[in-house]
């Protein structure tokens, strides 16, 4: 039977054009019970607005590149903005992990969306991005959350396969079409 | 998850300037570690890959490494996949026998791995004398380019007999010796014939000499082109 939703603890690579990915991920982000976190979205203000429009009621944390953030304007009682140096994946990773922990300013996040892996892939290496996904998905699974990791359709199949290995699903989205849920291309050792 | 991995730990967040060079360097490090490794001779199959994962995890990572610096060493399961991967990108395949009959199945597995990973390390586990030719055949054909990977390396104990004589070209086989004798004699005859030909052509009228020179040049060009195609 065709899967239509992600179960708690699941992590998925979301592959497709920017707008389709954004729409799919905001819909899932808005189902957060405790809190949600959006990591490196290209337009933090648009994400906050989209999250609310999708029905998101839980507090939202945006981990954003300092150059794109107008933190003072975006922050409110239930929206928090964390600035990071996007060129440093450890910095991005630590800021994201802090939102999943119990001792942060917001309740531990149970929905995580890393908007686009293409940028980190250009700035760092496949191995570093793999390490980031591995660590984040491990923590998301531990807190019974849902992790969504966006990737553009132009990234080659082998890289997509490599990055999909630590994840549970690959969701392919397209404008105006239903998302397709499948096993990540690189996952060949007992896919869900 | 159906992989066994080393635990991640630590809280450091040192910035890393990573490029493709970092991946290549990690590949070389893994190759270096495997070069000096040998599994317990009694172990087979999953025991070997478990031992390999533990060894690589221990040697690549130290207790003080931050979680962002640790290399993720995972054991994969399934006959058609890598035995162990490092950071998802480097595949290590442990191969046993390399008999001639198994060349095509080994090649198929390497092609499969080449389609999934960027770096490939093949560890020859069994060093059997009969494996020498098959190993050389596989290693010669399985280049990084033909497999579609950034780099490939073969490591492991050499088959007995491979070090003495084999691979050095000495002593030569009877066929090589025959070719080595025939070629100089052939070249001598060709040189003599060419000299006589030049002497005869030298007596021709200028137009005929120019025509023959043109035909000769054209012939050489065709030969060069054919050689290029063969390469």
Coordinates of C-alpha atoms in Angstrom, one line a residue:
Chain A
X1 CA 0.0 0.0 0.0
X2 CA 1.3 3.5 -0.9
X3 CA 2.5 5.4 2.2
X4 CA 1.0 8.8 2.6
X5 CA 2.5 10.1 5.8
X6 CA 5.6 9.8 7.9
X7 CA 5.4 8.0 11.3
X8 CA 7.1 9.5 14.4
X9 CA 10.8 8.8 14.5
X10 CA 11.1 8.8 10.7
X11 CA 13.5 10.8 8.7
X12 CA 13.1 11.6 5.0
X13 CA 15.0 13.1 2.1
X14 CA 12.5 15.3 0.3
X15 CA 13.5 15.7 -3.3
X16 CA 11.9 18.1 -5.8
X17 CA 11.6 21.7 -6.9
X18 CA 11.9 24.4 -4.2
X19 CA 8.3 25.4 -4.0
X20 CA 6.9 21.9 -3.9
X21 CA 9.4 20.9 -1.2
X22 CA 8.6 24.0 0.8
X23 CA 4.9 23.4 0.6
X24 CA 5.2 19.7 1.6
X25 CA 7.6 20.4 4.5
X26 CA 5.6 23.3 5.9
X27 CA 2.5 21.1 6.0
X28 CA 4.4 18.5 8.0
X29 CA 6.1 21.1 10.2
X30 CA 2.8 22.6 11.1
X31 CA 1.7 19.2 12.7
X32 CA 4.2 19.7 15.5
X33 CA 2.9 18.9 19.0
X34 CA 5.8 20.3 21.1
X35 CA 7.7 22.7 18.7
X36 CA 9.1 22.9 15.2
X37 CA 12.4 23.9 13.8
X38 CA 13.2 25.2 10.3
X39 CA 16.9 25.1 9.4
X40 CA 18.5 27.5 6.9
X41 CA 15.3 28.4 5.0
X42 CA 16.1 30.8 2.1
X43 CA 13.4 33.3 3.4
X44 CA 12.8 33.0 7.2
X45 CA 10.0 35.6 7.2
X46 CA 8.2 33.6 4.5
X47 CA 8.6 30.4 6.4
X48 CA 7.1 31.9 9.6
X49 CA 4.2 33.2 7.6
X50 CA 3.8 29.8 5.7
X51 CA 4.0 27.9 9.0
X52 CA 1.1 29.9 10.5
X53 CA -0.9 29.7 7.3
X54 CA -0.5 25.9 7.3
X55 CA -2.0 25.8 10.7
X56 CA 1.1 25.6 12.9
X57 CA 0.3 26.3 16.5
X58 CA 3.4 25.0 18.3
X59 CA 6.3 27.3 18.9
X60 CA 8.7 27.7 15.9
X61 CA 12.4 28.1 15.9
X62 CA 14.2 29.3 12.7
X63 CA 17.9 28.5 12.5
X64 CA 18.9 31.1 9.9
X65 CA 21.9 32.5 8.1
X66 CA 22.8 35.8 9.8
X67 CA 22.8 37.6 6.4
X68 CA 19.2 36.7 5.7
X69 CA 17.7 37.2 9.1
X70 CA 15.9 40.2 10.5
X71 CA 15.5 38.5 13.9
X72 CA 14.0 41.5 15.7
X73 CA 11.1 41.7 13.2
X74 CA 10.4 38.0 13.1
X75 CA 10.7 37.0 16.8
X76 CA 7.5 36.9 18.9
X77 CA 6.3 34.9 21.9
X78 CA 6.3 31.7 19.9
X79 CA 8.8 32.4 17.2
X80 CA 12.5 32.3 17.9
X81 CA 15.3 33.0 15.5
X82 CA 18.8 31.6 16.0
X83 CA 21.6 33.0 13.8
X84 CA 24.3 30.7 12.6
X85 CA 27.3 30.7 10.3
X86 CA 25.9 28.6 7.5
X87 CA 29.4 27.8 6.2
X88 CA 30.0 25.8 9.3
X89 CA 28.1 22.6 9.4
X90 CA 29.1 21.8 13.0
X91 CA 27.6 25.2 14.0
X92 CA 24.4 24.5 12.1
X93 CA 24.3 21.1 13.6
X94 CA 24.8 22.2 17.2
X95 CA 22.2 25.0 16.8
X96 CA 19.7 22.4 15.5
X97 CA 20.5 19.8 18.1
X98 CA 19.9 22.5 20.8
X99 CA 16.3 22.8 19.6
X100 CA 15.8 19.0 20.0
X101 CA 17.0 19.0 23.6
X102 CA 14.9 19.4 26.7
X103 CA 16.9 22.2 28.2
X104 CA 16.3 24.8 25.4
X105 CA 14.2 27.9 25.7
X106 CA 11.4 26.3 23.6
X107 CA 9.9 22.8 24.2
X108 CA 12.0 20.1 22.4
X109 CA 11.2 20.1 18.7
X110 CA 9.4 17.1 17.3
X111 CA 9.4 18.4 13.7
X112 CA 12.6 19.3 11.9
X113 CA 13.0 20.7 8.4
X114 CA 16.4 21.3 6.9
X115 CA 15.4 23.4 3.9
X116 CA 18.1 22.6 1.4
X117 CA 21.1 20.4 1.4
X118 CA 22.4 21.7 -1.9
X119 CA 24.1 24.7 -0.3
X120 CA 26.0 22.7 2.3
X121 CA 26.9 20.2 -0.4
X122 CA 28.5 23.1 -2.4
X123 CA 30.3 24.6 0.5
X124 CA 31.5 21.5 2.2
X125 CA 31.7 17.8 1.2
X126 CA 29.4 14.8 0.8
X127 CA 31.0 13.2 3.8
X128 CA 30.3 16.2 6.1
X129 CA 26.7 16.5 4.9
X130 CA 26.3 12.8 5.5
X131 CA 27.6 13.2 9.0
X132 CA 25.2 16.0 9.7
X133 CA 22.2 13.9 8.4
X134 CA 23.4 10.9 10.4
X135 CA 23.6 12.8 13.7
X136 CA 20.4 14.7 13.2
X137 CA 18.3 11.7 12.2
X138 CA 19.7 9.8 15.1
X139 CA 18.5 12.5 17.5
X140 CA 15.1 13.0 15.7
X141 CA 14.5 9.3 16.1
X142 CA 15.4 9.4 19.8
X143 CA 12.8 12.1 20.4
X144 CA 10.1 10.4 18.2
X145 CA 10.1 13.4 15.9
X146 CA 10.0 13.7 12.1
X147 CA 13.0 14.9 10.2
X148 CA 12.7 16.4 6.7
X149 CA 15.8 17.1 4.6
X150 CA 15.3 19.0 1.3
X151 CA 17.3 18.3 -1.8
X152 CA 17.0 19.8 -5.3
X153 CA 16.2 17.5 -8.2
X154 CA 19.4 18.5 -10.0
X155 CA 21.7 16.7 -7.5
X156 CA 23.1 13.6 -9.1
X157 CA 21.6 10.2 -8.3
X158 CA 24.7 8.8 -6.6
X159 CA 24.9 11.7 -4.2
X160 CA 21.2 11.5 -3.5
X161 CA 21.7 7.7 -2.8
X162 CA 24.6 8.3 -0.5
X163 CA 22.7 11.0 1.5
X164 CA 19.6 8.8 1.8
X165 CA 21.5 5.9 3.5
X166 CA 20.9 7.1 7.1
X167 CA 17.3 8.1 6.4
X168 CA 14.1 6.0 6.3
X169 CA 12.3 7.5 3.2
X170 CA 12.8 9.4 0.1
X171 CA 9.8 11.6 -0.7
X172 CA 9.6 12.9 -4.3
X173 CA 7.5 16.0 -4.6
X174 CA 6.4 17.8 -7.8
X175 CA 4.3 20.9 -8.4
X176 CA 0.6 20.1 -8.3
X177 CA 1.2 16.4 -7.9
X178 CA 0.9 14.0 -5.0
X179 CA 4.2 13.2 -3.2
X180 CA 5.7 9.8 -3.8
X181 CA 7.0 7.9 -0.8
X182 CA 9.7 5.3 -1.3
X183 CA 12.9 3.9 0.1
X184 CA 16.0 6.1 -0.3
X185 CA 17.9 5.1 -3.4
X186 CA 21.0 4.3 -1.5
X187 CA 19.3 2.3 1.2
X188 CA 19.6 -1.4 0.2
X189 CA 19.9 -3.0 3.6
X190 CA 16.4 -3.5 4.9
X191 CA 14.5 -0.5 3.8
X192 CA 11.2 0.2 5.5
Chain B
X1 CA 18.2 1.2 11.0
X2 CA 19.9 -2.0 10.0
X3 CA 23.5 -0.9 10.2
X4 CA 26.0 -1.2 13.1
X5 CA 27.9 1.9 13.7
X6 CA 30.4 3.5 16.0
X7 CA 28.7 5.7 18.6
X8 CA 28.8 9.4 18.1
X9 CA 29.6 11.6 21.0
X10 CA 31.2 14.9 22.1
X11 CA 30.0 18.4 21.7
X12 CA 32.7 20.2 19.9
X13 CA 31.9 22.4 16.9
X14 CA 35.2 23.2 15.2
X15 CA 34.8 24.6 11.8
X16 CA 36.0 22.5 9.0
X17 CA 37.1 23.7 5.6
X18 CA 36.0 20.7 3.6
X19 CA 36.3 20.1 0.0
X20 CA 36.6 17.1 -2.3
X21 CA 40.2 16.9 -1.2
X22 CA 39.0 16.0 2.3
X23 CA 37.1 13.1 0.9
X24 CA 40.1 11.9 -1.1
X25 CA 42.3 12.3 1.9
X26 CA 39.9 10.2 4.0
X27 CA 39.9 7.5 1.3
X28 CA 43.7 7.4 1.3
X29 CA 43.7 7.1 5.1
X30 CA 41.2 4.1 5.0
X31 CA 43.4 2.5 2.3
X32 CA 46.5 2.9 4.5
X33 CA 44.7 1.4 7.5
X34 CA 43.5 -1.6 5.5
X35 CA 46.9 -2.2 4.0
X36 CA 48.3 -3.3 7.4
X37 CA 45.2 -5.1 8.5
X38 CA 44.4 -8.8 8.4
X39 CA 41.4 -10.6 9.8
X40 CA 41.5 -13.6 12.0
X41 CA 42.0 -16.5 9.6
X42 CA 39.3 -18.5 11.2
X43 CA 36.7 -15.8 10.6
X44 CA 34.4 -15.8 7.6
X45 CA 31.6 -13.6 6.3
X46 CA 29.9 -11.4 8.8
X47 CA 32.6 -11.9 11.4
X48 CA 35.2 -10.4 9.1
X49 CA 33.1 -7.4 8.3
X50 CA 32.3 -6.9 12.0
X51 CA 36.0 -7.1 12.8
X52 CA 36.7 -4.7 9.9
X53 CA 34.1 -2.1 11.1
X54 CA 35.5 -2.2 14.7
X55 CA 39.1 -1.8 13.5
X56 CA 38.3 1.1 11.2
X57 CA 36.2 2.8 13.8
X58 CA 38.9 2.4 16.5
X59 CA 41.7 3.6 14.2
X60 CA 39.8 6.5 12.5
X61 CA 38.3 7.9 15.7
X62 CA 39.7 8.7 19.1
X63 CA 37.9 9.3 22.3
X64 CA 38.4 13.0 22.2
X65 CA 37.0 13.6 18.7
X66 CA 34.0 15.8 18.7
X67 CA 30.9 14.3 17.1
X68 CA 31.4 16.5 14.0
X69 CA 34.9 15.1 13.6
X70 CA 34.1 11.5 14.1
X71 CA 34.1 9.2 11.0
X72 CA 30.9 7.2 10.7
X73 CA 31.9 3.6 10.1
X74 CA 28.9 1.3 9.3
X75 CA 28.6 -2.3 8.6
X76 CA 26.2 -3.0 5.7
X77 CA 24.2 -6.1 5.2
X78 CA 23.4 -8.0 2.0
X79 CA 25.4 -9.9 -0.6
X80 CA 25.3 -7.1 -3.2
X81 CA 26.4 -4.2 -1.1
X82 CA 29.6 -3.0 0.6
X83 CA 30.8 -4.8 3.7
X84 CA 31.6 -1.5 5.5
X85 CA 31.2 2.1 4.6
X86 CA 33.0 5.2 5.9
X87 CA 31.0 8.4 6.1
X88 CA 28.5 6.9 3.6
X89 CA 30.8 7.7 0.7
X90 CA 33.7 5.2 0.9
X91 CA 32.8 1.6 0.4
X92 CA 35.0 -1.3 1.5
X93 CA 34.3 -4.7 0.0
X94 CA 36.0 -7.8 1.3
X95 CA 36.5 -10.3 -1.4
X96 CA 37.7 -13.9 -0.9
X97 CA 38.5 -16.0 -3.9
X98 CA 39.5 -14.4 -7.2
X99 CA 39.5 -17.5 -9.4
X100 CA 39.1 -16.9 -13.1
X101 CA 35.6 -18.4 -13.0
X102 CA 34.6 -15.6 -10.5
X103 CA 36.0 -12.7 -12.5
X104 CA 32.7 -11.7 -14.0
X105 CA 30.7 -11.9 -10.7
X106 CA 33.4 -9.9 -8.9
X107 CA 33.3 -7.3 -11.7
X108 CA 29.5 -7.1 -11.5
X109 CA 29.7 -6.5 -7.8
X110 CA 32.3 -3.8 -8.3
X111 CA 30.2 -2.1 -11.0
X112 CA 27.2 -2.2 -8.6
X113 CA 29.3 -0.6 -5.8
X114 CA 30.7 1.9 -8.2
X115 CA 27.2 3.1 -9.0
X116 CA 26.5 3.7 -5.3
X117 CA 29.6 5.1 -3.8
X118 CA 32.3 7.6 -4.7
X119 CA 35.3 5.7 -3.4
X120 CA 35.9 2.0 -3.4
X121 CA 38.4 -0.1 -1.5
X122 CA 38.7 -3.8 -2.2
X123 CA 40.3 -6.0 0.4
X124 CA 41.5 -9.4 -0.9
X125 CA 41.1 -11.7 2.1
X126 CA 42.4 -15.0 0.8
X127 CA 45.9 -15.1 -0.6
X128 CA 45.7 -18.3 -2.8
X129 CA 48.4 -19.0 -5.4
X130 CA 45.9 -19.7 -8.2
X131 CA 44.2 -16.3 -7.7
X132 CA 47.2 -14.3 -9.1
X133 CA 46.1 -14.1 -12.7
X134 CA 42.4 -13.4 -11.9
X135 CA 43.3 -10.7 -9.4
X136 CA 45.6 -9.0 -11.9
X137 CA 42.9 -9.2 -14.6
X138 CA 40.3 -7.7 -12.2
X139 CA 42.6 -4.9 -10.9
X140 CA 43.7 -4.0 -14.4
X141 CA 40.2 -3.6 -15.7
X142 CA 38.5 -2.1 -12.7
X143 CA 39.8 1.4 -13.0
X144 CA 38.2 4.4 -11.3
X145 CA 37.0 5.6 -14.6
X146 CA 35.4 2.3 -15.7
X147 CA 33.7 1.9 -12.3
X148 CA 32.5 5.6 -12.3
X149 CA 34.2 6.4 -8.9
X150 CA 36.6 9.0 -7.8
X151 CA 39.2 6.4 -6.8
X152 CA 39.6 2.7 -6.3
X153 CA 42.2 0.7 -4.5
X154 CA 43.0 -3.0 -4.0
X155 CA 44.7 -4.0 -0.8
X156 CA 45.4 -7.3 1.1
X157 CA 48.0 -10.0 1.2
X158 CA 49.6 -10.9 -2.1
X159 CA 49.0 -14.5 -3.4
X160 CA 52.0 -16.8 -2.8
X161 CA 54.3 -16.5 -5.8
X162 CA 53.1 -13.1 -6.9
X163 CA 56.2 -11.4 -5.4
X164 CA 58.8 -13.6 -7.0
X165 CA 58.9 -13.2 -10.8
X166 CA 55.2 -12.3 -11.3
X167 CA 54.6 -8.8 -12.1
X168 CA 58.3 -7.9 -12.6
X169 CA 58.3 -9.2 -16.2
X170 CA 61.3 -11.5 -15.6
X171 CA 61.9 -14.3 -16.6
X172 CA 59.8 -13.6 -19.7
X173 CA 57.3 -16.1 -21.0
X174 CA 58.2 -18.0 -24.3
X175 CA 55.7 -15.9 -26.3
X176 CA 57.3 -12.7 -25.0
X177 CA 60.8 -14.0 -25.8
X178 CA 59.8 -15.0 -29.4
X179 CA 58.3 -11.5 -30.0
X180 CA 61.4 -9.9 -28.6
X181 CA 63.5 -11.9 -31.1
X182 CA 61.3 -11.4 -34.2
X183 CA 60.7 -7.7 -33.8
X184 CA 64.4 -6.6 -34.2
X185 CA 64.9 -8.9 -37.2
X186 CA 61.7 -7.5 -38.8
X187 CA 62.9 -3.9 -38.2
X188 CA 66.2 -4.7 -39.8
X189 CA 64.6 -6.1 -42.9
X190 CA 62.2 -3.1 -43.0
X191 CA 65.1 -0.6 -42.8
X192 CA 67.0 -2.3 -45.6
X193 CA 63.9 -2.4 -47.8
X194 CA 63.3 1.3 -47.1
X195 CA 66.8 2.3 -48.0
X196 CA 66.6 0.4 -51.3
X197 CA 63.2 2.0 -52.0
X198 CA 64.6 5.5 -51.4
X199 CA 67.5 4.7 -53.8
X200 CA 65.0 3.7 -56.6
X201 CA 62.7 6.6 -56.0
X202 CA 65.6 9.0 -56.1
X203 CA 65.9 8.2 -59.8
X204 CA 62.3 9.1 -60.5
X205 CA 61.3 12.4 -62.0
X206 CA 60.5 15.2 -59.4
X207 CA 56.7 15.0 -60.0
X208 CA 56.6 11.2 -59.3
X209 CA 58.8 11.7 -56.2
X210 CA 56.4 14.3 -54.9
X211 CA 53.4 12.0 -55.6
X212 CA 55.0 9.1 -53.8
X213 CA 56.0 11.4 -50.8
X214 CA 52.3 12.5 -50.6
X215 CA 51.1 8.9 -50.6
X216 CA 53.6 8.0 -48.0
X217 CA 52.5 10.9 -45.7
X218 CA 48.9 10.0 -46.2
X219 CA 49.7 6.4 -45.2
X220 CA 51.5 7.5 -42.1
X221 CA 48.5 9.7 -41.1
X222 CA 46.1 6.8 -41.5
X223 CA 48.4 4.7 -39.4
X224 CA 48.5 7.3 -36.7
X225 CA 44.8 7.7 -36.7
X226 CA 44.3 3.9 -36.5
X227 CA 46.7 3.8 -33.5
X228 CA 44.8 6.5 -31.8
X229 CA 41.5 4.6 -32.3
X230 CA 43.1 1.4 -30.9
X231 CA 44.3 3.3 -27.8

